[in-house]
Short mmCIF file of C-alpha atoms and ligand atoms in Angstrom, two decimals:
data_model
loop_
_atom_site.label_atom_id
_atom_site.label_comp_id
_atom_site.label_asym_id
_atom_site.label_seq_id
_atom_site.Cartn_x
_atom_site.Cartn_y
_atom_site.Cartn_z
CA UNK A 1 4.21 36.90 -17.78
CA UNK A 2 3.52 33.23 -17.25
CA UNK A 3 0.14 31.93 -18.29
CA UNK A 4 -1.61 28.97 -16.68
CA UNK A 5 -1.18 25.65 -18.47
CA UNK A 6 -4.41 23.80 -19.22
CA UNK A 7 -4.51 20.09 -18.27
CA UNK A 8 -4.92 19.03 -21.92
CA UNK A 9 -1.57 20.67 -22.70
CA UNK A 10 0.25 18.56 -20.12
CA UNK A 11 1.61 15.12 -20.80
CA UNK A 12 -1.44 12.81 -20.99
CA UNK A 13 -0.05 10.31 -18.45
CA UNK A 14 -2.12 10.17 -15.26
CA UNK A 15 -3.09 7.91 -12.41
CA UNK A 16 -6.85 7.90 -11.99
CA UNK A 17 -8.05 7.06 -8.50
CA UNK A 18 -11.66 6.02 -8.09
CA UNK A 19 -12.44 7.09 -4.54
CA UNK A 20 -15.82 5.32 -4.65
CA UNK A 21 -13.90 2.04 -4.92
CA UNK A 22 -12.36 2.79 -1.51
CA UNK A 23 -15.86 3.34 -0.12
CA UNK A 24 -17.02 0.05 -1.61
CA UNK A 25 -13.99 -1.93 -0.38
CA UNK A 26 -14.29 -0.52 3.14
CA UNK A 27 -17.95 -1.63 3.18
CA UNK A 28 -16.95 -5.13 2.03
CA UNK A 29 -14.37 -5.36 4.81
CA UNK A 30 -16.86 -4.00 7.34
CA UNK A 31 -19.40 -6.68 6.41
CA UNK A 32 -16.68 -9.35 6.59
CA UNK A 33 -15.22 -8.48 10.03
CA UNK A 34 -18.45 -7.74 11.88
CA UNK A 35 -18.07 -5.62 15.00
CA UNK A 36 -14.29 -5.21 14.85
CA UNK A 37 -12.91 -1.71 14.27
CA UNK A 38 -11.10 -0.96 11.04
CA UNK A 39 -7.75 0.79 10.88
CA UNK A 40 -7.38 1.93 7.27
CA UNK A 41 -3.69 1.69 6.34
CA UNK A 42 -2.63 4.69 4.23
CA UNK A 43 1.16 4.53 4.51
CA UNK A 44 3.42 5.17 1.50
CA UNK A 45 1.13 7.83 0.03
CA UNK A 46 -1.88 5.53 0.50
CA UNK A 47 -0.14 2.77 -1.49
CA UNK A 48 0.56 5.33 -4.21
CA UNK A 49 -3.04 6.59 -4.46
CA UNK A 50 -2.51 9.88 -2.55
CA UNK A 51 -2.33 10.15 1.22
CA UNK A 52 -4.61 13.06 2.11
CA UNK A 53 -7.26 12.38 -0.54
CA UNK A 54 -7.63 8.70 0.37
CA UNK A 55 -7.50 9.35 4.12
CA UNK A 56 -10.22 12.00 3.83
CA UNK A 57 -12.43 9.62 1.85
CA UNK A 58 -11.87 6.70 4.23
CA UNK A 59 -12.44 8.89 7.29
CA UNK A 60 -15.68 10.17 5.76
CA UNK A 61 -16.70 6.58 5.01
CA UNK A 62 -16.35 5.66 8.67
CA UNK A 63 -12.93 4.05 9.01
CA UNK A 64 -12.33 3.96 12.76
CA UNK A 65 -8.60 4.53 12.71
CA UNK A 66 -5.82 5.35 10.26
CA UNK A 67 -2.44 3.60 10.11
CA UNK A 68 0.78 5.02 8.65
CA UNK A 69 4.42 3.98 8.73
CA UNK A 70 6.20 7.27 9.45
CA UNK A 71 5.62 10.12 11.86
CA UNK A 72 5.82 12.57 8.95
CA UNK A 73 2.91 10.77 7.29
CA UNK A 74 0.89 11.20 10.49
CA UNK A 75 1.79 14.89 10.65
CA UNK A 76 0.75 15.32 7.01
CA UNK A 77 -2.64 13.81 7.83
CA UNK A 78 -3.14 16.16 10.79
CA UNK A 79 -2.17 19.14 8.62
CA UNK A 80 -4.74 17.95 6.08
CA UNK A 81 -7.38 18.26 8.78
CA UNK A 82 -7.82 14.56 9.67
CA UNK A 83 -9.00 14.22 13.28
CA UNK A 84 -9.34 10.40 13.52
CA UNK A 85 -6.97 8.41 15.71
CA UNK A 86 -3.75 7.66 13.81
CA UNK A 87 -1.23 4.95 14.66
CA UNK A 88 2.32 5.23 13.34
CA UNK A 89 3.70 1.67 12.89
CA UNK A 90 7.38 2.52 12.62
CA UNK A 91 9.88 2.52 15.44
CA UNK A 92 10.56 5.91 16.99
CA UNK A 93 13.84 7.56 16.22
CA UNK A 94 15.84 10.49 17.55
CA UNK A 95 13.76 13.36 18.84
CA UNK A 96 10.51 12.27 17.22
CA UNK A 97 8.52 11.58 20.38
CA UNK A 98 7.66 15.23 20.99
CA UNK A 99 6.20 15.45 17.47
CA UNK A 100 3.91 12.51 18.19
CA UNK A 101 2.64 14.33 21.25
CA UNK A 102 2.29 17.66 19.41
CA UNK A 103 0.24 16.07 16.64
CA UNK A 104 -1.75 13.65 18.80
CA UNK A 105 -0.39 10.53 17.07
CA UNK A 106 -0.45 7.04 18.62
CA UNK A 107 3.07 5.76 19.17
CA UNK A 108 4.43 2.25 18.59
CA UNK A 109 6.46 1.10 21.59
CA UNK A 110 8.70 -1.67 20.31
CA UNK A 111 11.09 -2.07 23.27
CA UNK A 112 11.31 -1.31 26.98
CA UNK A 113 13.89 1.45 26.30
CA UNK A 114 11.65 3.14 23.76
CA UNK A 115 8.66 2.94 26.07
CA UNK A 116 10.75 4.50 28.82
CA UNK A 117 11.79 7.35 26.48
CA UNK A 118 8.14 7.91 25.50
CA UNK A 119 7.15 8.04 29.17
CA UNK A 120 9.90 10.52 30.05
CA UNK A 121 9.09 12.82 27.14
CA UNK A 122 5.40 12.76 28.04
CA UNK A 123 6.19 13.51 31.69
CA UNK A 124 8.53 16.38 30.76
CA UNK A 125 5.85 18.01 28.62
CA UNK A 126 3.02 17.35 31.06
CA UNK A 127 1.04 15.33 28.50
CA UNK A 128 -0.12 11.72 28.19
CA UNK A 129 1.20 9.54 25.37
CA UNK A 130 -1.07 7.14 23.46
CA UNK A 131 0.89 3.93 23.02
CA UNK A 132 0.48 0.60 21.21
CA UNK A 133 2.78 -2.20 22.37
CA UNK A 134 4.44 -3.92 19.40
CA UNK A 135 5.09 -7.62 19.84
CA UNK A 136 7.30 -9.58 17.45
CA UNK A 137 5.62 -12.97 17.07
CA UNK A 138 7.77 -14.03 14.12
CA UNK A 139 8.15 -11.34 11.45
CA UNK A 140 11.51 -10.40 12.95
CA UNK A 141 11.25 -6.70 12.12
CA UNK A 142 10.59 -4.59 15.20
CA UNK A 143 8.83 -5.39 18.44
CA UNK A 144 9.40 -7.13 21.73
CA UNK A 145 10.01 -10.86 21.30
CA UNK A 146 6.88 -12.75 22.38
CA UNK A 147 8.93 -15.10 24.57
CA UNK A 148 10.87 -12.36 26.37
CA UNK A 149 8.06 -10.23 27.75
CA UNK A 150 8.83 -9.95 31.44
CA UNK A 151 11.14 -6.86 31.45
CA UNK A 152 8.84 -5.18 28.93
CA UNK A 153 5.83 -5.76 31.17
CA UNK A 154 7.81 -4.14 34.03
CA UNK A 155 8.41 -1.11 31.81
CA UNK A 156 4.72 -0.93 30.85
CA UNK A 157 3.68 -0.95 34.52
CA UNK A 158 6.23 1.78 35.27
CA UNK A 159 5.10 4.03 32.39
CA UNK A 160 2.80 6.32 34.37
CA UNK A 161 2.41 8.90 31.59
CA UNK A 162 1.36 6.45 28.88
CA UNK A 163 -2.11 5.25 28.01
CA UNK A 164 -1.87 1.73 26.63
CA UNK A 165 -4.27 1.94 23.70
CA UNK A 166 -3.27 -1.23 21.90
CA UNK A 167 -1.20 -4.38 21.72
CA UNK A 168 -0.32 -5.53 18.24
CA UNK A 169 1.70 -7.85 16.05
CA UNK A 170 2.15 -8.42 12.31
CA UNK A 171 2.03 -11.58 10.18
CA UNK A 172 4.90 -12.78 8.00
CA UNK A 173 3.15 -15.37 5.81
CA UNK A 174 -0.62 -14.80 5.95
CA UNK A 175 -0.68 -14.42 2.14
CA UNK A 176 0.66 -17.94 1.59
CA UNK A 177 -1.48 -20.98 0.95
CA UNK A 178 0.20 -22.79 3.85
CA UNK A 179 -1.13 -21.21 7.05
CA UNK A 180 1.04 -23.16 9.48
CA UNK A 181 3.34 -20.30 10.47
CA UNK A 182 0.55 -17.71 10.51
CA UNK A 183 -1.32 -19.93 12.98
CA UNK A 184 1.83 -20.27 15.07
CA UNK A 185 2.14 -16.46 15.17
CA UNK A 186 -1.50 -16.26 16.21
CA UNK A 187 -0.84 -18.74 19.03
CA UNK A 188 2.14 -16.65 20.19
CA UNK A 189 0.00 -13.51 20.12
CA UNK A 190 -2.64 -15.18 22.32
CA UNK A 191 0.11 -16.26 24.70
CA UNK A 192 1.35 -12.65 24.79
CA UNK A 193 -2.08 -11.22 25.58
CA UNK A 194 -2.59 -13.83 28.33
CA UNK A 195 0.78 -12.98 29.88
CA UNK A 196 0.24 -9.19 29.77
CA UNK A 197 -3.23 -9.67 31.32
CA UNK A 198 -1.70 -11.82 34.06
CA UNK A 199 0.59 -8.88 34.86
CA UNK A 200 -2.42 -6.58 35.26
CA UNK A 201 -1.88 -4.69 31.99
CA UNK A 202 -4.99 -3.58 30.09
CA UNK A 203 -5.61 -2.05 26.66
CA UNK A 204 -8.44 -1.11 24.31
CA UNK A 205 -7.46 -2.85 21.08
CA UNK A 206 -5.58 -6.02 20.35
CA UNK A 207 -4.92 -6.03 16.59
CA UNK A 208 -2.91 -8.17 14.21
CA UNK A 209 -4.75 -8.82 10.92
CA UNK A 210 -3.40 -7.36 7.67
CA UNK A 211 -5.29 -7.83 4.39
CA UNK A 212 -4.24 -11.45 3.92
CA UNK A 213 -5.20 -12.43 7.46
CA UNK A 214 -8.55 -10.66 7.11
CA UNK A 215 -9.26 -12.91 4.12
CA UNK A 216 -7.84 -16.17 5.47
CA UNK A 217 -7.77 -16.14 9.28
CA UNK A 218 -11.04 -14.97 10.84
CA UNK A 219 -9.63 -16.00 14.26
CA UNK A 220 -7.10 -13.16 13.89
CA UNK A 221 -9.76 -10.42 13.87
CA UNK A 222 -9.60 -9.46 17.62
CA UNK A 223 -10.80 -5.86 18.32
CA UNK A 224 -9.48 -4.20 15.19
CA UNK A 225 -8.13 -5.15 11.73
CA UNK A 226 -5.52 -3.28 9.67
CA UNK A 227 -6.29 -3.61 5.93
CA UNK A 228 -4.04 -1.90 3.41
CA UNK A 229 -3.95 -3.66 0.06
CA UNK A 230 -7.59 -4.81 -0.04
CA UNK A 231 -8.83 -1.28 0.70
CA UNK A 232 -7.39 -0.33 -2.68
CA UNK A 233 -9.16 -3.28 -4.27
CA UNK A 234 -6.17 -5.57 -4.72
CA UNK A 235 -5.97 -9.13 -3.40
CA UNK A 236 -2.76 -10.22 -1.65
CA UNK A 237 -2.43 -13.24 -3.95
CA UNK A 238 -4.12 -14.78 -6.96
CA UNK A 239 -5.56 -17.56 -4.75
CA UNK A 240 -7.32 -14.88 -2.68
CA UNK A 241 -8.87 -12.96 -5.56
CA UNK A 242 -12.47 -14.01 -5.01
CA UNK A 243 -12.86 -13.94 -1.22
CA UNK A 244 -14.36 -10.43 -1.27
CA UNK A 245 -15.88 -8.61 -4.29
CA UNK A 246 -13.25 -5.86 -4.26
CA UNK A 247 -12.95 -3.05 -6.81
CA UNK A 248 -9.54 -1.77 -7.93
CA UNK A 249 -9.18 1.97 -7.27
CA UNK A 250 -6.16 2.66 -9.48
CA UNK A 251 -5.94 3.08 -13.25
CA UNK A 252 -2.61 4.09 -14.76
CA UNK A 253 -3.18 5.50 -18.21
CA UNK A 254 -1.64 7.50 -20.99
CA UNK A 255 -2.24 8.19 -24.68
CA UNK A 256 -0.67 7.31 -28.00
CA UNK A 257 1.42 10.36 -28.96
CA UNK A 258 3.29 9.00 -31.97
CA UNK A 259 2.52 6.35 -34.53
CA UNK A 260 4.56 4.88 -37.38
CA UNK A 261 4.98 1.89 -39.66
CA UNK A 262 8.31 0.05 -39.53
CA UNK A 263 9.69 -2.53 -41.93
CA UNK A 264 10.76 -6.10 -41.26
CA UNK A 265 14.19 -6.12 -39.64
CA UNK A 266 13.96 -2.64 -38.17
CA UNK A 267 14.95 -2.35 -34.50
CA UNK A 268 13.25 -0.52 -31.66
CA UNK A 269 14.68 1.30 -28.61
CA UNK A 270 17.92 1.29 -26.64
CA UNK A 271 19.98 -1.85 -27.15
CA UNK A 272 17.89 -2.74 -30.21
CA UNK A 273 16.61 -5.88 -28.48
CA UNK A 274 13.48 -5.96 -30.64
CA UNK A 275 13.60 -6.35 -34.40
CA UNK A 276 10.36 -6.53 -36.36
CA UNK A 277 9.78 -9.91 -38.03
CA UNK A 278 7.46 -8.28 -40.53
CA UNK A 279 6.23 -4.81 -41.36
CA UNK A 280 4.29 -3.57 -38.37
CA UNK A 281 2.82 -0.53 -36.68
CA UNK A 282 4.43 0.95 -33.62
CA UNK A 283 2.86 3.38 -31.17
CA UNK A 284 4.90 5.51 -28.76
CA UNK A 285 3.47 6.13 -25.30
CA UNK A 286 4.84 8.90 -23.05
CA UNK A 287 5.49 6.94 -19.86
CA UNK A 288 8.66 5.22 -18.68
CA UNK A 289 10.77 4.10 -15.77
CA UNK A 290 11.25 7.75 -14.81
CA UNK A 291 7.60 7.54 -13.75
CA UNK A 292 8.19 4.35 -11.79
CA UNK A 293 6.85 2.19 -14.63
CA UNK A 294 8.81 -1.02 -14.87
CA UNK A 295 11.83 -1.28 -17.18
CA UNK A 296 11.77 -5.01 -16.42
CA UNK A 297 8.58 -5.15 -18.53
CA UNK A 298 10.68 -4.39 -21.65
CA UNK A 299 9.71 -7.03 -24.19
CA UNK A 300 7.45 -8.74 -21.59
CA UNK A 301 4.65 -6.40 -20.60
CA UNK A 302 1.42 -5.50 -22.32
CA UNK A 303 -0.83 -2.46 -22.45
CA UNK A 304 -4.44 -1.94 -23.52
CA UNK A 305 -5.35 0.12 -26.56
CA UNK A 306 -8.84 0.07 -28.08
CA UNK A 307 -9.82 -2.71 -25.71
CA UNK A 308 -7.08 -5.19 -26.64
CA UNK A 309 -3.69 -6.18 -25.34
CA UNK A 310 -0.57 -5.12 -27.20
CA UNK A 311 3.03 -6.00 -26.34
CA UNK A 312 5.63 -3.52 -25.18
CA UNK A 313 8.52 -3.88 -27.64
CA UNK A 314 12.14 -2.94 -27.06
CA UNK A 315 13.40 -1.43 -23.85
CA UNK A 316 11.16 0.83 -21.80
CA UNK A 317 12.92 4.22 -21.79
CA UNK A 318 12.97 6.76 -18.98
CA UNK A 319 10.09 8.80 -20.39
CA UNK A 320 8.61 6.84 -23.28
CA UNK A 321 8.02 3.33 -24.52
CA UNK A 322 6.93 1.59 -27.70
CA UNK A 323 4.05 -0.75 -28.31
CA UNK A 324 3.54 -3.09 -31.28
CA UNK A 325 0.05 -2.63 -32.68
CA UNK A 326 0.63 -5.35 -35.30
CA UNK A 327 0.58 -5.21 -39.12
CA UNK A 328 -3.20 -4.94 -39.36
CA UNK A 329 -3.80 -2.98 -36.16
CA UNK A 330 -4.99 0.54 -35.91
CA UNK A 331 -4.30 3.16 -33.33
CA UNK A 332 -4.46 6.91 -33.62
CA UNK A 333 -2.65 9.68 -31.87
CA UNK A 334 -4.73 10.43 -28.82
CA UNK A 335 -5.99 6.87 -28.29
CA UNK A 336 -6.12 5.94 -24.62
CA UNK A 337 -3.46 3.51 -23.37
CA UNK A 338 -4.12 1.64 -20.11
CA UNK A 339 -1.05 0.30 -18.29
CA UNK A 340 -2.79 -0.79 -15.08
CA UNK A 341 -6.55 -1.20 -14.93
CA UNK A 342 -9.50 -1.84 -17.21
CA UNK A 343 -10.41 -0.74 -20.71
CA UNK A 344 -13.63 -2.01 -22.29
CA UNK A 345 -13.72 -5.72 -21.38
CA UNK A 346 -9.99 -6.22 -20.88
CA UNK A 347 -8.03 -5.63 -17.64
CA UNK A 348 -4.37 -5.55 -16.68
CA UNK A 349 -4.48 -6.33 -12.97
CA UNK A 350 -1.99 -5.46 -10.28
CA UNK A 351 -1.86 -9.17 -9.41
CA UNK A 352 -0.88 -10.02 -13.00
CA UNK A 353 1.93 -7.46 -12.99
CA UNK A 354 3.12 -8.68 -9.57
CA UNK A 355 3.29 -12.22 -10.93
CA UNK A 356 5.17 -11.22 -14.10
CA UNK A 357 7.64 -9.15 -12.09
CA UNK A 358 7.91 -11.73 -9.30
CA UNK A 359 7.05 -9.23 -6.60
CA UNK A 360 4.18 -8.29 -4.30
CA UNK A 361 1.12 -6.32 -5.38
CA UNK A 362 2.18 -3.78 -2.74
CA UNK A 363 5.33 -2.95 -4.72
CA UNK A 364 3.36 -2.52 -7.95
CA UNK A 365 0.96 -0.07 -6.27
CA UNK A 366 3.68 2.01 -4.62
CA UNK A 367 5.96 2.24 -7.66
CA UNK A 368 4.33 5.01 -9.69
CA UNK A 369 6.17 8.12 -8.59
CA UNK A 370 5.00 11.68 -8.10
CA UNK A 371 5.85 12.80 -11.63
CA UNK A 372 2.52 11.20 -12.55
CA UNK A 373 -0.39 13.44 -11.56
CA UNK A 374 -3.17 11.80 -9.53
CA UNK A 375 -6.68 12.51 -10.79
CA UNK A 376 -9.57 11.74 -8.41
CA UNK A 377 -12.90 10.47 -9.66
C1 LIG B 401 1.49 -2.33 5.89
C2 LIG B 401 0.93 -2.83 7.13
C3 LIG B 401 -0.39 -3.32 7.19
C4 LIG B 401 -1.25 -3.50 5.97
O1 LIG B 401 -0.79 -4.57 5.18
P1 LIG B 401 -1.59 -5.08 3.88
O2 LIG B 401 -0.92 -6.34 3.49
O3 LIG B 401 -1.43 -4.02 2.85
O4 LIG B 401 -3.00 -5.23 4.31
C5 LIG B 401 -0.89 -3.67 8.42
N1 LIG B 401 -0.12 -3.58 9.55
C6 LIG B 401 1.16 -3.13 9.52
C7 LIG B 401 1.94 -3.06 10.78
C8 LIG B 401 1.73 -2.76 8.32
O5 LIG B 401 3.01 -2.33 8.29
#
């Protein structure tokens, strides 16, 4: 007979997600963009926060649309009971089109061939496809090149079984201080819309603003905006931290599970890269790179215990890591350890970790893997 395991018997490492922060951030964005619709971007497990839970909250809070990257993410949302319009950003692949139709998902048409395939599948099944035309204005990922639109426009006019819901593009550099290229992409997008209009093509929503553009380029608002990062309370760059009063939704935390005193000269962890300069106190925390925490923070990162910062010493292991509390410090088994987020008056921000690790805040948010349970507040 197997008995149920109580939460307090499990490893004390969790990601806490404050759903009220999503509500607050959506309201901030709403106030900032005025009448434009908001497509809440929940791809990649809602930037690590949990796809269905976040989507349900954002839908209840009045997000107009949801955006995901993969058709399977859209299907998961439908199976979770979400009835809002959902756009899948990714290019279609293989036999996916029928699934879009089955689950009432908006499809990204990123080439004339793909649009043709969407139209044929819709015709064969006697249904209408909801399509957003993807224009590449400079990111160079997917989409029809903004300066080669004519054959695509022909395909749009021939697609009798498609409803053209949107026309969209995506910025490459809106998070940078220099807005020159973002403005050039915006100019190309305007040129695209003018051309498509001149061909008699109509749509409901032109949309191109990601989080960074929402904060820096009000001219890029159009009919709808597509915030991801800022919905979760994280600014796309340190220079953009105070544009909106956002609240971080994620806290990654654990507990001290082992505590010891080591003597000067003693080494810590694989490779023995840390040797104590003096007698000191070391806490062990049960979280590691096997959870998606960053091994590159070995000897560089900090965590919060009892409201102060303490350095990670030695290599981060797969499942555990060690923290130097200092010769006079105190910590007890069971003390809370915050790896991302706030404790008392101190905070380890996603932006700070992104800077230390020379990456984007997006990568920090999506790194914690599913071994870490999500707990919703
Ligand atoms: C991820 C993504 C977004 C959201 O980007 P953020 O920088 O997180 O706001 C918007 N649009 C598309 C097409 C995306 O892929």
